[in-house]
mmCIF file of C-alpha atoms in Angstrom:
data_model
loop_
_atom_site.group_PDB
_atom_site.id
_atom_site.type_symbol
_atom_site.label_atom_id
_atom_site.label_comp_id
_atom_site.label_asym_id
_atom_site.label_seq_id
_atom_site.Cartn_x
_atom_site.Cartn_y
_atom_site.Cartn_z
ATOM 1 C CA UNK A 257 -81.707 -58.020 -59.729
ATOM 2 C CA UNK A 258 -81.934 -57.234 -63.296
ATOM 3 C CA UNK A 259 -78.983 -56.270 -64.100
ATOM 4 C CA UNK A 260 -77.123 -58.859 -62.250
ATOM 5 C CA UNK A 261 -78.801 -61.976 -64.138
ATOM 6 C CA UNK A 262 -78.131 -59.462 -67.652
ATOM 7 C CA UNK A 263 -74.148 -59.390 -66.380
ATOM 8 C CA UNK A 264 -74.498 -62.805 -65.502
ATOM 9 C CA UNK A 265 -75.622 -64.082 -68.991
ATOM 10 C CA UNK A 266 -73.305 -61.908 -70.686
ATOM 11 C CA UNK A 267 -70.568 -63.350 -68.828
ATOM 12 C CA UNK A 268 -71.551 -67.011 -69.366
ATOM 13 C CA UNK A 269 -71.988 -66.072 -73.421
ATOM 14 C CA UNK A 270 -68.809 -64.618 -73.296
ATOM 15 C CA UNK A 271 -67.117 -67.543 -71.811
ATOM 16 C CA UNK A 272 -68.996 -69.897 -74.193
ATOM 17 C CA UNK A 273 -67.773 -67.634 -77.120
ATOM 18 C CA UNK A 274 -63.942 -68.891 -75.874
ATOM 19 C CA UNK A 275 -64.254 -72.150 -77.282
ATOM 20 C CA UNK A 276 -65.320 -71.238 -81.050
ATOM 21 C CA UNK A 277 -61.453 -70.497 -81.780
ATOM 22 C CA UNK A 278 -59.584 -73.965 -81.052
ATOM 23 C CA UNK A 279 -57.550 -75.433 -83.849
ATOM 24 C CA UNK A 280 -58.815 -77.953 -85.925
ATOM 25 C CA UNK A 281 -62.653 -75.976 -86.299
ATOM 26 C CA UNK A 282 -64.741 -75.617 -89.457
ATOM 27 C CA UNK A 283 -66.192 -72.261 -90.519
ATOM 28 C CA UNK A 284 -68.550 -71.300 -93.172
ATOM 29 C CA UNK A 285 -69.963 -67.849 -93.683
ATOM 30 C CA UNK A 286 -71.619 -65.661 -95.975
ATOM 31 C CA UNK A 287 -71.936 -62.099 -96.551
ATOM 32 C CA UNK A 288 -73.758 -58.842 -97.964
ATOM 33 C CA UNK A 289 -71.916 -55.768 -98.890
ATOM 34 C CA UNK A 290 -73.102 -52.818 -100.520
ATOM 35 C CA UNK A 291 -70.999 -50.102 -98.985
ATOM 36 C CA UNK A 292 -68.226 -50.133 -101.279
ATOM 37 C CA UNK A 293 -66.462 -46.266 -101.493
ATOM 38 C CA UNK A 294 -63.676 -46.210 -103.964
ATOM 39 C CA UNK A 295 -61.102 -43.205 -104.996
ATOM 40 C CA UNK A 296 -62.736 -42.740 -108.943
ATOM 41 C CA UNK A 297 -66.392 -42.920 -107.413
ATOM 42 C CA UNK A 298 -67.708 -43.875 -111.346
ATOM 43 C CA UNK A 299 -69.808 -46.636 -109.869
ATOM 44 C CA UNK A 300 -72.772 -44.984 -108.306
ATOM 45 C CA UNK A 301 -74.645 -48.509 -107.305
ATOM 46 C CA UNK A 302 -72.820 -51.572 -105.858
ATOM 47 C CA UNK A 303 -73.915 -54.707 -104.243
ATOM 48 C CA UNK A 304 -72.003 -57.864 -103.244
ATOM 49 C CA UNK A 305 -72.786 -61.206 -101.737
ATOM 50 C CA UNK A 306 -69.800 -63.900 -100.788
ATOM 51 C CA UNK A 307 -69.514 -66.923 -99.390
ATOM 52 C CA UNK A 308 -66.415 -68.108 -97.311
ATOM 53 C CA UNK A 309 -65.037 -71.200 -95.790
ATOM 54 C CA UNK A 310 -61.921 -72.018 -93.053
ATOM 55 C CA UNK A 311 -59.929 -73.970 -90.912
ATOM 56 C CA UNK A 312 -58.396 -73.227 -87.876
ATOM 57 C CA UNK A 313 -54.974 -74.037 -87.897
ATOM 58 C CA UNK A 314 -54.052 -73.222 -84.911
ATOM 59 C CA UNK A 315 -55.787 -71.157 -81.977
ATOM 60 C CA UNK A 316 -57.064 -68.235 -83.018
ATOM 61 C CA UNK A 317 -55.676 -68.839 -86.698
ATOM 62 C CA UNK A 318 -57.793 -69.380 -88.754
ATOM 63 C CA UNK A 319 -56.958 -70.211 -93.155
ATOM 64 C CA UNK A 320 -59.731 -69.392 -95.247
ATOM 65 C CA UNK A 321 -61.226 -69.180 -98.933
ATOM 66 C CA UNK A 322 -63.540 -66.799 -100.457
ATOM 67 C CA UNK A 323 -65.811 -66.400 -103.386
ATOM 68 C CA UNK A 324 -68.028 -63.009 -104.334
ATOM 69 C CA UNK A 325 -69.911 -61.447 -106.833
ATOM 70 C CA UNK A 326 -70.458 -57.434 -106.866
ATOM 71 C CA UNK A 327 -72.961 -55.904 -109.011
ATOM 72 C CA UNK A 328 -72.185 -52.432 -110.097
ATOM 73 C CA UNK A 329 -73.878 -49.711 -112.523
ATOM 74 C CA UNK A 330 -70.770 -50.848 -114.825
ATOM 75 C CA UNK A 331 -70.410 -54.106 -114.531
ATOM 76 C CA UNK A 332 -70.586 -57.590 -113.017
ATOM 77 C CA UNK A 333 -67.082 -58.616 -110.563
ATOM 78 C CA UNK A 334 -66.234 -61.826 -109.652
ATOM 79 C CA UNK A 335 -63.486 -62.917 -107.231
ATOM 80 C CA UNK A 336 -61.811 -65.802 -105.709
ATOM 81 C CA UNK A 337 -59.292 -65.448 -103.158
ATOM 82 C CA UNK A 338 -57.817 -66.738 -99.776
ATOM 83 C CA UNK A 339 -56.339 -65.514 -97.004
ATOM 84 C CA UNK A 340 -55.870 -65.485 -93.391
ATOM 85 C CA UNK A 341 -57.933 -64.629 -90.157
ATOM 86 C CA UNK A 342 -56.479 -63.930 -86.331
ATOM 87 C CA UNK A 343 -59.357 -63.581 -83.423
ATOM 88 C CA UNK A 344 -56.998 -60.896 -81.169
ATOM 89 C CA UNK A 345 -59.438 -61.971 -78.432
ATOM 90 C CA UNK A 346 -61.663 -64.855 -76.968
ATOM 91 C CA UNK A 347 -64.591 -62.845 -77.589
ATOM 92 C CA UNK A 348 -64.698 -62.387 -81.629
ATOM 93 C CA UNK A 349 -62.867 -59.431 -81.973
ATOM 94 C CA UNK A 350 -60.966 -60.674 -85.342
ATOM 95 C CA UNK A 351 -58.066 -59.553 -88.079
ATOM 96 C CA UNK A 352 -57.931 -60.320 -91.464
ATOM 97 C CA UNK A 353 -55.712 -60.374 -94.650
ATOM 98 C CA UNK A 354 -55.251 -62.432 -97.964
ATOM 99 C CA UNK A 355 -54.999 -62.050 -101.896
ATOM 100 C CA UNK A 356 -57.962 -61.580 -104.087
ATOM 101 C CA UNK A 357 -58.217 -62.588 -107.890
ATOM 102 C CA UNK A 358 -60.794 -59.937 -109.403
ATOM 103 C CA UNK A 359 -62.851 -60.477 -112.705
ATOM 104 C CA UNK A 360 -64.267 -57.694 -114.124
ATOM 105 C CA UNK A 361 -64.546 -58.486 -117.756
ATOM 106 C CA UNK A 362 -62.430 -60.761 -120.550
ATOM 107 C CA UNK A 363 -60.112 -57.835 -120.666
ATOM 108 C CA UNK A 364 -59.678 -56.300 -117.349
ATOM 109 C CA UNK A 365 -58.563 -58.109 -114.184
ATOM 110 C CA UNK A 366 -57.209 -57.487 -111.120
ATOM 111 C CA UNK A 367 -55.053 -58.538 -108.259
ATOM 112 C CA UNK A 368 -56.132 -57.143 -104.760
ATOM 113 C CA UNK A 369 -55.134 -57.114 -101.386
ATOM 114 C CA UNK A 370 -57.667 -57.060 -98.826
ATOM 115 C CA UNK A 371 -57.307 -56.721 -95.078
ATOM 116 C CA UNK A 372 -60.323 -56.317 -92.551
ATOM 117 C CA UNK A 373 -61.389 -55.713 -89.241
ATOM 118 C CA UNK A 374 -64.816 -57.538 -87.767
ATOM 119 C CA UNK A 375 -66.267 -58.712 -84.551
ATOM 120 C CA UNK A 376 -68.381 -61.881 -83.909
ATOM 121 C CA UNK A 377 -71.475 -61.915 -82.466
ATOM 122 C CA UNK A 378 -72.368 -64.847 -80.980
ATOM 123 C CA UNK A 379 -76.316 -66.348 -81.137
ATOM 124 C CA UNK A 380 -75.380 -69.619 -80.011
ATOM 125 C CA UNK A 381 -72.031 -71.636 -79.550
ATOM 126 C CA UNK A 382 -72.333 -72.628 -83.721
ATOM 127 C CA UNK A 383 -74.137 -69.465 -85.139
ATOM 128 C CA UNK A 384 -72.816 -66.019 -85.436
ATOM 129 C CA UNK A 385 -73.395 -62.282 -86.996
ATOM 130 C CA UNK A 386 -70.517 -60.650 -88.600
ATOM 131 C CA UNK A 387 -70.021 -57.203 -89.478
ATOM 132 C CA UNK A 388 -66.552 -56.451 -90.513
ATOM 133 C CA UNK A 389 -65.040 -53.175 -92.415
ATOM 134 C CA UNK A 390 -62.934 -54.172 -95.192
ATOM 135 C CA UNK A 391 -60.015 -52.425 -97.260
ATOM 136 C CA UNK A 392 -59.017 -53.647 -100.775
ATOM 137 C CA UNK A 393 -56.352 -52.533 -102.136
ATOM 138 C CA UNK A 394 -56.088 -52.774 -106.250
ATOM 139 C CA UNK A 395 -52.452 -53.592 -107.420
ATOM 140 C CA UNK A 396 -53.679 -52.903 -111.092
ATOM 141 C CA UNK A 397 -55.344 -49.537 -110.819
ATOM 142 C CA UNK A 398 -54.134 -48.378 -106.898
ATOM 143 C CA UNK A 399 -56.378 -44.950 -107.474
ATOM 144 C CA UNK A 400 -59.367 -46.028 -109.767
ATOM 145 C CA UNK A 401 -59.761 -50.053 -108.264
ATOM 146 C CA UNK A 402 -59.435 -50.106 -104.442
ATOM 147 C CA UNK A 403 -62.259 -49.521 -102.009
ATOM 148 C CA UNK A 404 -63.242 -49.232 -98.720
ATOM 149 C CA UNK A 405 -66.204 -51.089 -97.507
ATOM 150 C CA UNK A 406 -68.843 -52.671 -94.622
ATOM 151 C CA UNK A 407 -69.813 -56.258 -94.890
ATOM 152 C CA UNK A 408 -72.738 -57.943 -92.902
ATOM 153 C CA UNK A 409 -72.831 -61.438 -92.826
ATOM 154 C CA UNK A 410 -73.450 -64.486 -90.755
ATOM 155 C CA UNK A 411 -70.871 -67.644 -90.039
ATOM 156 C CA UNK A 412 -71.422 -71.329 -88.731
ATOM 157 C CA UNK A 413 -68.272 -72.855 -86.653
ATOM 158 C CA UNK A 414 -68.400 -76.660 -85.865
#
């Protein structure tokens, strides 16, 4: 009996989930990251929190805006950036892409492309947990600037 009501429930969340991806949807999100691996490795601490906002364009599509700031052993980043986000299913399974403007100091700045790969764990029909890997990819310094990363962080649709 148990594990037909736990099926059950999964299957109604999952059908609720279906309707967070219709066009003309706000999102707003923000995130932790802290897992940052790059090629040089001469940052030995880093840690990042964001903040995001979209609209869906279209089904599934969804246009967004970011903001960060990354703390590092070296220095303080800042970036601004936009991009694009497609949920491949109904259930939060999502791809992502975009152009970042990186800040590192008056005389070194950057232009990188990230893409990522996340899911979206539903709590309710407005409120969800986001894990998401991320690649950025440093058109300034290819070897010494782009990372690889894991971002945790938590999103509001209405």
């Amino acid at each position: 009996m148990k594990k037909i009501l736990t099926i059950a429930l999964l299957f109604v969340a999952a059908m609720s989930a279906s309707a967070q991806f219709e066009q003309g949807l706000k999102y707003v999100g923000a995130y932790a990251t802290g897992l940052d691996m790059n090629y040089s490795s001469k940052n030995k601490f880093r840690f990042g929190l964001g903040a995001e906002a979209g609209y869906f364009l279209f089904d599934h599509f969804m246009l967004k805006a970011d903001a960060s700031y990354q703390h590092t052993d070296v220095s303080d980043d800042f970036t601004l950036g936009a991009g694009v986000r497609y949920y491949v299913t109904h259930h939060g399974f999502y791809l992502g892409a975009g152009a970042q403007y990186a800040h590192y100091s008056p005389n070194n700045n950057d232009l990188l492309i990230p893409v990522e790969a996340g899911y979206s764990f539903y709590f309710n029909d407005y409120i969800s947990f986001e894990p998401a890997l991320y690649y950025r990819m440093s058109v300034n310094d290819f070897g010494g600037g782009s990372t690889i990363g894991l971002k945790i962080g938590v999103g509001f649709y209405f």
